[in-house]
């Protein structure tokens, strides 16, 4: 007779979600992929979807204010995300690898314009929710905890000073081989903050039940450690993350 006790397999009522929201260049992307890898969860970079749409609009000659055409384009985006298992994902738009093109600042700026359109956001809602699969999801964006996954078990709102964010974005762009000006990036970040926070649809703001973290003087490891403390305080989340490993 075996004395081994079988571990009960927990089946969640809903797939657990960790929502990470915050302004541009606050470090959410890096933290989200690190956290997802540690928890064994999937990851959603929702900004990437808006970037893909902006690029698709450029390819098809659709104007960034043409909400009718953008809504149709958003509903029919032919895009695949191939995860390489190291946190990087290749993005294939209409058969073409656009991973690097998506990281250009011009695309980020265009993304922030199309993201302000109500019908564009609705058209992309189900596509984002489809990322919610077992064992769990880490979702990074502006409205993850407020609109897309309001029932997330953990909501984190990450901020950092404009100067710190501009410096991070500057180094990131140089590493990817793009030209960048720190002064232009600083101004662009201010403009983007203003647009994201003041738009009428899904504005950037912390969910009422979000945990706040200011990462201005924190390294990535420190931020991840802090969030893991919050994860451990959520029994449901901790159980599934553990089960996934
Ligand atoms: O961080 P950064 O603004 O450079 O880029 P991103 O996260 O890739 O998102 C691109 C743009 O999409 C942002 O500037 C936001 O305006 C918008 N966005 C949004 O409105 N809602 C989201 N959930 C994610 C991004």
Coordinates of C-alpha atoms and ligand atoms in Angstrom, one line a residue:
X1 CA 0.0 0.0 0.0
X2 CA 1.4 3.4 -0.9
X3 CA 1.8 5.9 1.8
X4 CA 2.0 8.8 -0.6
X5 CA -0.6 11.4 -0.1
X6 CA -1.9 12.8 -3.4
X7 CA -1.7 16.6 -3.6
X8 CA -5.2 17.9 -4.2
X9 CA -5.4 19.7 -7.6
X10 CA -7.0 23.1 -7.1
X11 CA -9.3 24.2 -9.8
X12 CA -9.8 28.0 -9.7
X13 CA -13.2 29.5 -10.1
X14 CA -11.6 32.0 -12.4
X15 CA -8.1 32.1 -13.9
X16 CA -6.0 34.3 -11.6
X17 CA -4.7 37.6 -13.0
X18 CA -2.1 39.9 -11.7
X19 CA -2.8 43.4 -13.2
X20 CA 0.2 45.8 -13.6
X21 CA -0.8 49.3 -14.6
X22 CA 1.1 52.5 -14.9
X23 CA 2.4 55.3 -17.1
X24 CA 4.7 54.9 -20.1
X25 CA 8.2 53.6 -19.4
X26 CA 7.5 52.9 -15.7
X27 CA 9.2 49.4 -16.1
X28 CA 6.0 47.4 -16.3
X29 CA 7.1 45.3 -19.3
X30 CA 10.3 44.1 -17.8
X31 CA 8.7 43.4 -14.4
X32 CA 5.7 41.7 -16.0
X33 CA 7.8 39.2 -18.0
X34 CA 10.1 38.5 -15.0
X35 CA 7.1 38.0 -12.7
X36 CA 5.3 35.8 -15.2
X37 CA 8.4 33.6 -15.6
X38 CA 8.7 33.2 -11.8
X39 CA 5.1 32.3 -11.3
X40 CA 4.8 30.2 -14.5
X41 CA 2.0 32.4 -15.7
X42 CA 1.2 33.7 -19.2
X43 CA 1.9 37.4 -20.0
X44 CA -0.1 40.0 -21.8
X45 CA 1.6 43.2 -23.0
X46 CA -1.5 45.1 -23.9
X47 CA 0.4 48.1 -25.2
X48 CA 1.8 45.8 -27.9
X49 CA -1.7 45.3 -29.3
X50 CA -2.2 49.1 -29.7
X51 CA 1.3 49.3 -31.3
X52 CA 0.4 46.5 -33.7
X53 CA -2.8 48.3 -34.7
X54 CA -0.9 51.6 -35.2
X55 CA 1.6 49.8 -37.5
X56 CA -1.2 48.0 -39.4
X57 CA -2.9 51.4 -39.9
X58 CA 0.4 52.7 -41.4
X59 CA 0.7 49.7 -43.7
X60 CA -2.9 50.1 -44.9
X61 CA -2.8 53.9 -45.2
X62 CA -5.4 54.3 -42.5
X63 CA -5.4 57.7 -40.8
X64 CA -4.9 57.7 -37.0
X65 CA -8.2 59.7 -36.5
X66 CA -10.3 57.4 -38.8
X67 CA -12.2 55.6 -36.0
X68 CA -14.5 53.7 -38.4
X69 CA -11.6 52.1 -40.4
X70 CA -9.4 51.6 -37.2
X71 CA -12.3 49.7 -35.5
X72 CA -12.6 47.4 -38.5
X73 CA -8.8 46.9 -38.7
X74 CA -8.7 46.2 -34.9
X75 CA -11.4 43.5 -35.3
X76 CA -9.5 41.7 -38.1
X77 CA -5.9 42.0 -37.0
X78 CA -3.9 39.1 -38.4
X79 CA -1.3 38.9 -35.7
X80 CA 0.6 36.2 -33.9
X81 CA 2.7 36.4 -30.7
X82 CA 5.5 33.8 -30.6
X83 CA 7.0 33.5 -27.2
X84 CA 10.6 32.3 -27.2
X85 CA 10.4 31.3 -23.5
X86 CA 13.0 33.9 -22.4
X87 CA 10.4 36.7 -22.1
X88 CA 10.9 38.0 -25.6
X89 CA 8.1 37.5 -28.1
X90 CA 8.2 37.7 -31.8
X91 CA 5.3 39.5 -33.3
X92 CA 4.1 38.5 -36.8
X93 CA 1.8 40.9 -38.5
X94 CA 0.2 39.7 -41.7
X95 CA 3.1 37.2 -42.1
X96 CA 5.9 39.8 -41.4
X97 CA 8.1 39.8 -38.4
X98 CA 7.5 43.4 -37.0
X99 CA 9.0 42.8 -33.5
X100 CA 11.7 45.5 -33.9
X101 CA 9.6 48.0 -35.9
X102 CA 7.0 48.0 -33.1
X103 CA 9.5 49.4 -30.6
X104 CA 10.1 52.6 -32.5
X105 CA 9.0 55.8 -30.6
X106 CA 6.9 56.9 -33.7
X107 CA 4.9 53.7 -33.3
X108 CA 4.5 54.2 -29.6
X109 CA 3.2 57.7 -30.2
X110 CA 0.7 56.5 -32.9
X111 CA -0.4 53.7 -30.5
X112 CA -1.2 56.3 -27.8
X113 CA -3.4 58.2 -30.4
X114 CA -5.4 55.1 -31.5
X115 CA -5.7 53.9 -27.9
X116 CA -7.7 57.0 -27.1
X117 CA -10.6 55.9 -29.4
X118 CA -13.5 54.2 -27.7
X119 CA -14.5 51.8 -30.5
X120 CA -10.9 50.8 -31.0
X121 CA -10.6 49.9 -27.3
X122 CA -13.9 47.9 -27.4
X123 CA -12.7 46.0 -30.5
X124 CA -9.5 44.9 -28.7
X125 CA -11.2 44.0 -25.4
X126 CA -11.9 40.3 -26.1
X127 CA -8.6 39.8 -27.7
X128 CA -6.9 40.9 -24.5
X129 CA -9.3 38.8 -22.3
X130 CA -8.4 35.7 -24.4
X131 CA -4.9 35.8 -22.9
X132 CA -6.5 34.7 -19.6
X133 CA -5.6 31.0 -19.5
X134 CA -4.5 28.6 -16.8
X135 CA -2.5 28.6 -14.7
X136 CA -2.7 32.4 -14.7
X137 CA -1.9 35.7 -16.3
X138 CA 0.3 38.7 -15.7
X139 CA -1.3 41.6 -17.6
X140 CA 0.6 44.8 -18.3
X141 CA -1.1 48.1 -19.4
X142 CA -3.0 51.1 -18.4
X143 CA -6.5 49.7 -17.7
X144 CA -5.8 46.1 -16.8
X145 CA -7.1 46.5 -13.2
X146 CA -9.9 49.0 -14.0
X147 CA -11.5 47.8 -17.3
X148 CA -10.0 44.6 -18.8
X149 CA -9.6 42.5 -15.6
X150 CA -11.5 44.3 -12.9
X151 CA -11.6 41.0 -10.9
X152 CA -7.8 40.5 -10.9
X153 CA -6.6 39.0 -7.6
X154 CA -3.7 41.4 -7.4
X155 CA -3.5 44.9 -8.8
X156 CA -0.3 46.9 -8.9
X157 CA 0.1 50.5 -10.0
X158 CA 3.7 51.3 -10.9
X159 CA 5.0 54.9 -11.3
X160 CA 8.4 56.6 -11.5
X161 CA 9.5 60.2 -12.0
X162 CA 9.4 61.5 -15.6
X163 CA 13.2 61.9 -15.5
X164 CA 13.7 58.3 -14.4
X165 CA 11.3 57.0 -17.1
X166 CA 12.9 59.1 -19.8
X167 CA 16.4 57.8 -18.8
X168 CA 15.2 54.2 -19.0
X169 CA 13.5 54.7 -22.3
X170 CA 16.6 56.4 -23.7
X171 CA 18.9 53.5 -22.7
X172 CA 16.3 50.9 -24.0
X173 CA 16.2 52.6 -27.4
X174 CA 20.0 52.9 -27.7
X175 CA 20.3 49.2 -26.8
X176 CA 18.0 48.3 -29.6
X177 CA 20.1 50.4 -32.0
X178 CA 17.6 53.3 -32.4
X179 CA 18.6 57.0 -32.3
X180 CA 17.1 58.9 -29.4
X181 CA 17.2 62.4 -27.7
X182 CA 16.8 62.5 -24.0
X183 CA 15.1 66.0 -24.2
X184 CA 12.6 64.8 -26.9
X185 CA 11.8 61.7 -24.9
X186 CA 11.2 63.6 -21.7
X187 CA 8.7 65.9 -23.6
X188 CA 7.1 63.0 -25.3
X189 CA 6.6 61.2 -22.0
X190 CA 4.9 64.2 -20.5
X191 CA 2.6 64.5 -23.5
X192 CA 1.8 60.8 -23.4
X193 CA 1.1 60.9 -19.6
X194 CA -1.3 63.8 -20.3
X195 CA -3.1 62.0 -23.1
X196 CA -3.3 58.7 -21.2
X197 CA -4.6 60.3 -18.0
X198 CA -7.1 62.7 -19.5
X199 CA -8.8 60.7 -22.2
X200 CA -12.4 60.0 -21.6
X201 CA -12.3 56.3 -22.3
X202 CA -10.3 54.0 -19.9
X203 CA -8.0 56.7 -18.7
X204 CA -4.8 55.8 -16.9
X205 CA -5.6 55.8 -13.2
X206 CA -5.0 53.4 -10.3
X207 CA -7.8 50.9 -9.5
X208 CA -9.3 51.7 -6.1
X209 CA -7.9 48.4 -4.7
X210 CA -4.4 48.7 -6.3
X211 CA -1.1 48.4 -4.4
X212 CA 1.1 51.4 -5.4
X213 CA 4.8 51.3 -6.0
X214 CA 7.1 54.1 -7.0
X215 CA 10.1 52.6 -8.8
X216 CA 12.1 55.8 -9.3
X217 CA 14.9 54.5 -7.1
X218 CA 14.3 50.8 -7.4
X219 CA 16.0 48.2 -9.6
X220 CA 13.9 45.5 -11.4
X221 CA 14.8 42.8 -8.8
X222 CA 13.7 44.9 -5.9
X223 CA 10.3 45.7 -7.6
X224 CA 9.7 42.0 -8.5
X225 CA 10.5 41.1 -4.8
X226 CA 8.0 43.6 -3.5
X227 CA 5.3 42.3 -5.8
X228 CA 6.1 38.7 -4.8
X229 CA 5.4 39.7 -1.2
X230 CA 1.9 40.8 -2.3
X231 CA 1.5 37.6 -4.3
X232 CA 2.3 35.5 -1.2
X233 CA -0.3 37.4 0.7
X234 CA -3.0 36.3 -1.7
X235 CA -3.6 32.6 -0.8
X236 CA -5.5 31.8 -4.1
X237 CA -2.8 33.4 -6.2
X238 CA 0.1 31.8 -4.3
X239 CA -1.5 28.4 -4.6
X240 CA -1.8 28.5 -8.3
X241 CA 1.6 30.0 -8.9
X242 CA 3.1 27.3 -6.8
X243 CA 1.2 24.6 -8.6
X244 CA 2.4 25.9 -11.9
X245 CA 6.1 25.3 -11.0
Ligands
LIG1 O1 5.0 52.2 -22.4 P1 4.8 52.8 -23.7 O2 3.8 53.9 -23.7 O3 6.0 53.2 -24.5 O4 4.2 51.7 -24.7 P2 3.2 50.6 -24.5 O5 2.9 50.1 -23.2 O6 3.6 49.6 -25.6 O7 1.8 51.2 -25.0 C1 1.7 52.1 -26.2 C2 0.5 53.0 -26.0 O8 -0.7 52.4 -25.9 C3 0.6 53.8 -24.7 O9 1.3 55.0 -24.8 C4 -0.8 54.0 -24.3 O10 -1.3 55.2 -24.7 C5 -1.6 52.9 -25.0 N1 -2.1 51.8 -24.1 C6 -3.3 52.0 -23.6 O11 -4.0 52.9 -23.8 N2 -3.9 50.9 -22.8 C7 -3.2 49.9 -22.6 N3 -3.7 48.9 -21.8 C8 -1.8 49.7 -23.0 C9 -1.3 50.8 -23.8

